Short mmCIF file of N, CA, C and O in Angstrom, two decimals:
data_model
loop_
_atom_site.label_atom_id
_atom_site.label_comp_id
_atom_site.label_asym_id
_atom_site.label_seq_id
_atom_site.Cartn_x
_atom_site.Cartn_y
_atom_site.Cartn_z
N UNK A 1 95.80 190.40 93.40
CA UNK A 1 95.97 191.55 92.53
C UNK A 1 95.30 192.75 93.17
O UNK A 1 94.39 192.61 93.98
N UNK A 2 95.75 193.91 92.75
CA UNK A 2 95.16 195.13 93.27
C UNK A 2 95.07 196.18 92.17
O UNK A 2 95.75 196.10 91.15
N UNK A 3 94.19 197.15 92.40
CA UNK A 3 94.02 198.27 91.50
C UNK A 3 94.90 199.40 91.99
O UNK A 3 94.97 199.67 93.20
N UNK A 4 95.61 200.07 91.07
CA UNK A 4 96.51 201.16 91.47
C UNK A 4 96.52 202.22 90.38
O UNK A 4 96.05 202.00 89.26
N UNK A 5 97.08 203.38 90.73
CA UNK A 5 97.24 204.48 89.79
C UNK A 5 98.73 204.76 89.63
O UNK A 5 99.46 204.84 90.62
N UNK A 6 99.18 204.92 88.39
CA UNK A 6 100.58 205.25 88.13
C UNK A 6 100.79 206.70 88.53
O UNK A 6 100.10 207.60 88.03
N UNK A 7 101.75 206.93 89.44
CA UNK A 7 102.00 208.29 89.91
C UNK A 7 103.40 208.79 89.59
O UNK A 7 103.75 209.92 89.93
N UNK A 8 104.22 207.95 88.96
CA UNK A 8 105.55 208.41 88.59
C UNK A 8 106.43 207.31 88.05
O UNK A 8 106.05 206.14 88.01
N UNK A 9 107.62 207.70 87.63
CA UNK A 9 108.63 206.78 87.12
C UNK A 9 109.78 206.67 88.11
O UNK A 9 110.04 207.60 88.86
N UNK A 10 110.46 205.54 88.07
CA UNK A 10 111.66 205.34 88.88
C UNK A 10 112.81 205.13 87.90
O UNK A 10 112.73 204.27 87.03
N UNK A 11 113.87 205.91 88.06
CA UNK A 11 115.04 205.78 87.20
C UNK A 11 116.18 205.23 88.02
O UNK A 11 116.47 205.73 89.09
N UNK A 12 116.83 204.20 87.53
CA UNK A 12 117.94 203.57 88.23
C UNK A 12 119.01 203.22 87.21
O UNK A 12 118.78 202.40 86.31
N UNK A 13 120.19 203.81 87.37
CA UNK A 13 121.26 203.55 86.41
C UNK A 13 122.03 202.27 86.73
O UNK A 13 122.64 201.68 85.86
N UNK A 14 121.98 201.82 87.97
CA UNK A 14 122.65 200.58 88.37
C UNK A 14 121.59 199.61 88.88
O UNK A 14 120.90 199.89 89.85
N UNK A 15 121.45 198.48 88.17
CA UNK A 15 120.47 197.46 88.55
C UNK A 15 121.07 196.09 88.34
O UNK A 15 121.98 195.92 87.53
N UNK A 16 120.51 195.11 89.02
CA UNK A 16 120.88 193.72 88.80
C UNK A 16 120.60 193.38 87.33
O UNK A 16 119.63 193.87 86.75
N UNK A 17 121.45 192.58 86.72
CA UNK A 17 121.31 192.24 85.30
C UNK A 17 119.92 191.72 84.96
O UNK A 17 119.37 192.04 83.90
N UNK A 18 119.32 190.94 85.84
CA UNK A 18 118.02 190.33 85.58
C UNK A 18 116.91 191.36 85.40
O UNK A 18 115.90 191.09 84.76
N UNK A 19 117.10 192.57 85.95
CA UNK A 19 116.06 193.61 85.82
C UNK A 19 116.56 194.84 85.08
O UNK A 19 115.88 195.86 85.05
N UNK A 20 117.72 194.74 84.46
CA UNK A 20 118.33 195.93 83.83
C UNK A 20 117.48 196.54 82.72
O UNK A 20 117.51 197.75 82.52
N UNK A 21 116.71 195.75 82.00
CA UNK A 21 115.93 196.28 80.88
C UNK A 21 114.48 196.59 81.28
O UNK A 21 113.68 196.95 80.42
N UNK A 22 114.14 196.46 82.55
CA UNK A 22 112.76 196.63 82.97
C UNK A 22 112.47 198.08 83.36
O UNK A 22 113.28 198.75 83.98
N UNK A 23 111.29 198.55 82.99
CA UNK A 23 110.83 199.90 83.35
C UNK A 23 110.16 199.83 84.71
O UNK A 23 109.32 198.96 84.97
N UNK A 24 110.50 200.77 85.59
CA UNK A 24 109.96 200.79 86.95
C UNK A 24 109.04 201.99 87.13
O UNK A 24 109.34 203.09 86.68
N UNK A 25 107.92 201.77 87.82
CA UNK A 25 106.93 202.81 88.06
C UNK A 25 106.61 202.93 89.55
O UNK A 25 106.64 201.94 90.27
N UNK A 26 106.28 204.16 89.99
CA UNK A 26 105.64 204.35 91.29
C UNK A 26 104.15 204.16 91.07
O UNK A 26 103.57 204.80 90.18
N UNK A 27 103.51 203.28 91.84
CA UNK A 27 102.06 203.10 91.75
C UNK A 27 101.45 203.25 93.13
O UNK A 27 102.01 202.80 94.13
N UNK A 28 100.29 203.90 93.18
CA UNK A 28 99.56 204.10 94.43
C UNK A 28 98.36 203.15 94.44
O UNK A 28 97.45 203.30 93.62
N UNK A 29 98.35 202.17 95.36
CA UNK A 29 97.18 201.29 95.46
C UNK A 29 95.92 202.09 95.79
O UNK A 29 95.99 203.11 96.49
N UNK A 30 94.79 201.63 95.26
CA UNK A 30 93.51 202.30 95.48
C UNK A 30 92.55 201.37 96.21
O UNK A 30 92.56 200.16 95.98
N UNK A 31 91.68 201.96 97.05
CA UNK A 31 90.66 201.20 97.75
C UNK A 31 89.40 201.08 96.92
O UNK A 31 89.35 201.51 95.76
N UNK A 32 88.34 200.53 97.53
CA UNK A 32 87.08 200.31 96.82
C UNK A 32 86.45 201.61 96.35
O UNK A 32 85.70 201.63 95.38
N UNK A 33 86.74 202.71 97.03
CA UNK A 33 86.19 204.01 96.64
C UNK A 33 87.11 204.74 95.65
O UNK A 33 86.90 205.92 95.36
N UNK A 34 88.12 204.04 95.15
CA UNK A 34 89.11 204.57 94.21
C UNK A 34 89.95 205.70 94.80
O UNK A 34 90.51 206.51 94.08
N UNK A 35 90.03 205.75 96.12
CA UNK A 35 90.89 206.70 96.82
C UNK A 35 92.18 205.99 97.20
O UNK A 35 92.19 204.77 97.41
N UNK A 36 93.30 206.74 97.31
CA UNK A 36 94.57 206.11 97.71
C UNK A 36 94.42 205.32 99.02
O UNK A 36 93.77 205.79 99.95
N UNK A 37 95.00 204.12 99.01
CA UNK A 37 94.92 203.25 100.18
C UNK A 37 96.20 202.44 100.27
O UNK A 37 96.52 201.69 99.36
N UNK A 38 96.94 202.61 101.34
CA UNK A 38 98.17 201.86 101.51
C UNK A 38 99.37 202.62 101.00
O UNK A 38 99.29 203.75 100.53
N UNK A 39 100.52 201.95 101.11
CA UNK A 39 101.79 202.54 100.73
C UNK A 39 102.02 202.50 99.23
O UNK A 39 101.58 201.57 98.55
N UNK A 40 102.74 203.50 98.74
CA UNK A 40 103.15 203.54 97.33
C UNK A 40 104.11 202.37 97.07
O UNK A 40 104.94 202.05 97.92
N UNK A 41 103.97 201.74 95.91
CA UNK A 41 104.82 200.62 95.53
C UNK A 41 105.68 200.99 94.33
O UNK A 41 105.30 201.84 93.52
N UNK A 42 106.80 200.31 94.20
CA UNK A 42 107.57 200.35 92.96
C UNK A 42 107.23 199.06 92.23
O UNK A 42 107.38 197.97 92.78
N UNK A 43 106.73 199.19 91.00
CA UNK A 43 106.31 198.02 90.24
C UNK A 43 106.97 198.03 88.87
O UNK A 43 107.17 199.08 88.27
N UNK A 44 107.29 196.84 88.39
CA UNK A 44 107.80 196.68 87.03
C UNK A 44 106.64 196.84 86.07
O UNK A 44 105.55 196.31 86.30
N UNK A 45 106.85 197.58 84.98
CA UNK A 45 105.81 197.80 83.98
C UNK A 45 106.00 196.82 82.82
O UNK A 45 106.95 196.93 82.06
N UNK A 46 105.08 195.89 82.67
CA UNK A 46 105.13 194.90 81.60
C UNK A 46 104.19 195.23 80.45
O UNK A 46 104.16 194.52 79.47
N UNK A 47 103.40 196.32 80.60
CA UNK A 47 102.36 196.58 79.60
C UNK A 47 102.40 197.97 78.98
O UNK A 47 101.55 198.32 78.17
N UNK A 48 103.35 198.80 79.36
CA UNK A 48 103.45 200.14 78.79
C UNK A 48 102.48 201.14 79.37
O UNK A 48 101.95 201.98 78.65
N UNK A 49 102.26 201.06 80.67
CA UNK A 49 101.34 201.98 81.34
C UNK A 49 101.88 203.40 81.36
O UNK A 49 103.09 203.62 81.43
N UNK A 50 100.97 204.37 81.30
CA UNK A 50 101.35 205.77 81.31
C UNK A 50 100.99 206.45 82.61
O UNK A 50 100.26 205.91 83.46
N UNK A 51 101.50 207.67 82.77
CA UNK A 51 101.26 208.47 83.97
C UNK A 51 99.76 208.66 84.20
O UNK A 51 99.00 208.95 83.28
N UNK A 52 99.34 208.43 85.44
CA UNK A 52 97.96 208.58 85.93
C UNK A 52 96.99 207.54 85.39
O UNK A 52 95.79 207.65 85.62
N UNK A 53 97.47 206.51 84.70
CA UNK A 53 96.57 205.44 84.26
C UNK A 53 96.25 204.52 85.44
O UNK A 53 97.06 204.34 86.35
N UNK A 54 95.04 203.94 85.39
CA UNK A 54 94.68 202.92 86.36
C UNK A 54 95.21 201.59 85.86
O UNK A 54 95.07 201.26 84.67
N UNK A 55 95.83 200.84 86.76
CA UNK A 55 96.47 199.60 86.37
C UNK A 55 96.14 198.47 87.34
O UNK A 55 95.72 198.71 88.47
N UNK A 56 96.36 197.25 86.88
CA UNK A 56 96.22 196.06 87.71
C UNK A 56 97.63 195.60 88.06
O UNK A 56 98.48 195.45 87.18
N UNK A 57 97.86 195.39 89.36
CA UNK A 57 99.18 195.02 89.85
C UNK A 57 99.10 193.68 90.55
O UNK A 57 98.17 193.43 91.32
N UNK A 58 100.06 192.81 90.29
CA UNK A 58 100.18 191.57 91.03
C UNK A 58 101.46 191.65 91.86
O UNK A 58 102.40 192.34 91.48
N UNK A 59 101.44 190.97 93.01
CA UNK A 59 102.57 191.06 93.94
C UNK A 59 103.05 189.69 94.37
O UNK A 59 102.36 188.69 94.20
N UNK A 60 104.23 189.68 94.97
CA UNK A 60 104.77 188.46 95.56
C UNK A 60 105.23 187.45 94.52
O UNK A 60 105.70 187.80 93.44
N UNK A 61 105.05 186.19 94.85
CA UNK A 61 105.49 185.10 93.97
C UNK A 61 104.90 185.19 92.56
O UNK A 61 105.62 185.00 91.59
N UNK A 62 103.60 185.50 92.42
CA UNK A 62 103.06 185.65 91.06
C UNK A 62 103.76 186.74 90.26
O UNK A 62 103.90 186.64 89.04
N UNK A 63 104.23 187.80 90.93
CA UNK A 63 104.94 188.87 90.23
C UNK A 63 106.24 188.35 89.64
O UNK A 63 106.61 188.69 88.51
N UNK A 64 106.95 187.52 90.39
CA UNK A 64 108.22 186.97 89.90
C UNK A 64 108.01 186.05 88.71
O UNK A 64 108.89 185.85 87.89
N UNK A 65 106.81 185.47 88.61
CA UNK A 65 106.51 184.53 87.53
C UNK A 65 105.81 185.18 86.34
O UNK A 65 105.44 184.51 85.40
N UNK A 66 105.65 186.50 86.37
CA UNK A 66 104.90 187.21 85.33
C UNK A 66 105.67 187.35 84.02
O UNK A 66 105.12 187.80 83.04
N UNK A 67 106.91 186.96 84.02
CA UNK A 67 107.76 187.13 82.83
C UNK A 67 107.93 185.81 82.12
O UNK A 67 107.92 184.75 82.72
N UNK A 68 108.14 185.86 80.80
CA UNK A 68 108.37 184.66 80.01
C UNK A 68 109.87 184.34 80.02
O UNK A 68 110.55 184.43 79.00
N UNK A 69 110.35 183.98 81.18
CA UNK A 69 111.78 183.66 81.32
C UNK A 69 111.90 182.35 82.09
O UNK A 69 111.03 181.98 82.86
N UNK A 70 113.01 181.68 81.90
CA UNK A 70 113.21 180.40 82.56
C UNK A 70 113.58 180.56 84.04
O UNK A 70 113.41 179.66 84.82
N UNK A 71 114.05 181.75 84.41
CA UNK A 71 114.42 181.97 85.81
C UNK A 71 113.49 183.00 86.44
O UNK A 71 112.88 183.81 85.75
N UNK A 72 113.37 182.94 87.76
CA UNK A 72 112.55 183.91 88.47
C UNK A 72 113.27 185.26 88.51
O UNK A 72 114.48 185.33 88.68
N UNK A 73 112.52 186.33 88.33
CA UNK A 73 113.06 187.68 88.34
C UNK A 73 112.82 188.26 89.74
O UNK A 73 111.72 188.15 90.28
N UNK A 74 113.82 188.91 90.34
CA UNK A 74 113.68 189.42 91.71
C UNK A 74 112.86 190.71 91.79
O UNK A 74 113.40 191.81 91.94
N UNK A 75 111.54 190.58 91.65
CA UNK A 75 110.64 191.72 91.77
C UNK A 75 109.51 191.37 92.73
O UNK A 75 109.19 190.20 92.92
N UNK A 76 108.91 192.40 93.32
CA UNK A 76 107.82 192.18 94.27
C UNK A 76 106.46 192.62 93.72
O UNK A 76 105.44 192.20 94.21
N UNK A 77 106.45 193.47 92.69
CA UNK A 77 105.19 193.95 92.13
C UNK A 77 105.36 194.17 90.62
O UNK A 77 106.38 194.69 90.19
N UNK A 78 104.33 193.79 89.86
CA UNK A 78 104.36 193.93 88.40
C UNK A 78 103.01 194.46 87.92
O UNK A 78 101.96 193.95 88.32
N UNK A 79 103.05 195.48 87.06
CA UNK A 79 101.84 195.96 86.38
C UNK A 79 101.54 194.96 85.27
O UNK A 79 102.34 194.79 84.36
N UNK A 80 100.37 194.30 85.37
CA UNK A 80 100.02 193.26 84.39
C UNK A 80 98.84 193.65 83.51
O UNK A 80 98.48 192.91 82.61
N UNK A 81 98.24 194.82 83.77
CA UNK A 81 97.12 195.25 82.95
C UNK A 81 96.83 196.73 83.12
O UNK A 81 97.13 197.32 84.15
N UNK A 82 96.26 197.33 82.07
CA UNK A 82 95.79 198.71 82.11
C UNK A 82 94.27 198.67 82.10
O UNK A 82 93.67 197.99 81.27
N UNK A 83 93.65 199.39 83.03
CA UNK A 83 92.19 199.38 83.17
C UNK A 83 91.59 200.34 82.15
O UNK A 83 91.92 201.52 82.12
N UNK A 84 90.69 199.84 81.32
CA UNK A 84 90.00 200.67 80.33
C UNK A 84 88.70 201.25 80.88
O UNK A 84 88.30 202.34 80.51
N UNK A 85 88.04 200.47 81.74
CA UNK A 85 86.74 200.88 82.26
C UNK A 85 86.49 200.20 83.59
O UNK A 85 86.95 199.08 83.81
N UNK A 86 85.76 200.87 84.48
CA UNK A 86 85.38 200.30 85.77
C UNK A 86 83.88 200.41 85.94
O UNK A 86 83.27 201.40 85.52
N UNK A 87 83.29 199.42 86.58
CA UNK A 87 81.88 199.47 86.93
C UNK A 87 81.79 198.99 88.37
O UNK A 87 82.08 197.82 88.66
N UNK A 88 81.43 199.89 89.28
CA UNK A 88 81.41 199.57 90.70
C UNK A 88 80.00 199.60 91.25
O UNK A 88 79.18 200.44 90.87
N UNK A 89 79.72 198.70 92.20
CA UNK A 89 78.44 198.72 92.90
C UNK A 89 78.43 199.89 93.89
O UNK A 89 79.45 200.23 94.48
N UNK A 90 77.27 200.51 94.05
CA UNK A 90 77.11 201.65 94.96
C UNK A 90 77.20 201.21 96.41
O UNK A 90 77.70 201.91 97.26
N UNK A 91 76.69 200.03 96.71
CA UNK A 91 76.72 199.50 98.07
C UNK A 91 76.67 197.98 98.00
O UNK A 91 76.78 197.40 96.93
N UNK A 92 76.48 197.33 99.12
CA UNK A 92 76.51 195.85 99.13
C UNK A 92 75.33 195.21 98.43
O UNK A 92 75.32 194.02 98.17
N UNK A 93 74.30 196.00 98.08
CA UNK A 93 73.15 195.43 97.37
C UNK A 93 73.47 195.19 95.89
O UNK A 93 72.74 194.53 95.19
N UNK A 94 74.60 195.78 95.43
CA UNK A 94 75.00 195.56 94.05
C UNK A 94 74.51 196.61 93.07
O UNK A 94 74.68 196.47 91.88
N UNK A 95 73.88 197.69 93.58
CA UNK A 95 73.43 198.75 92.68
C UNK A 95 74.64 199.45 92.08
O UNK A 95 75.60 199.76 92.76
N UNK A 96 74.58 199.72 90.78
CA UNK A 96 75.69 200.37 90.09
C UNK A 96 75.74 201.84 90.43
O UNK A 96 74.71 202.47 90.63
N UNK A 97 76.98 202.36 90.44
CA UNK A 97 77.16 203.82 90.64
C UNK A 97 76.88 204.54 89.35
O UNK A 97 77.12 204.06 88.30
#
């Protein structure tokens, strides 16, 4: 799983039936310093995340299994949580910021 920020919506009028009802978001993965890190992803929104919210994203095989369906859904990333609060250590000693 990774921490990301919602940076936009993706609109698609033609989609495979298995994902036709799913909402798609642009999410920017974040590093330990909460700065953008890595490539922007398109992720399915399963929790109703809003613009600029911090979210938890799962990828790969776990993403395909994130739905309550009998068949696997062809997705690579899914927003599975909205972050309410973060508490980060200042350095490797574990001191809080």
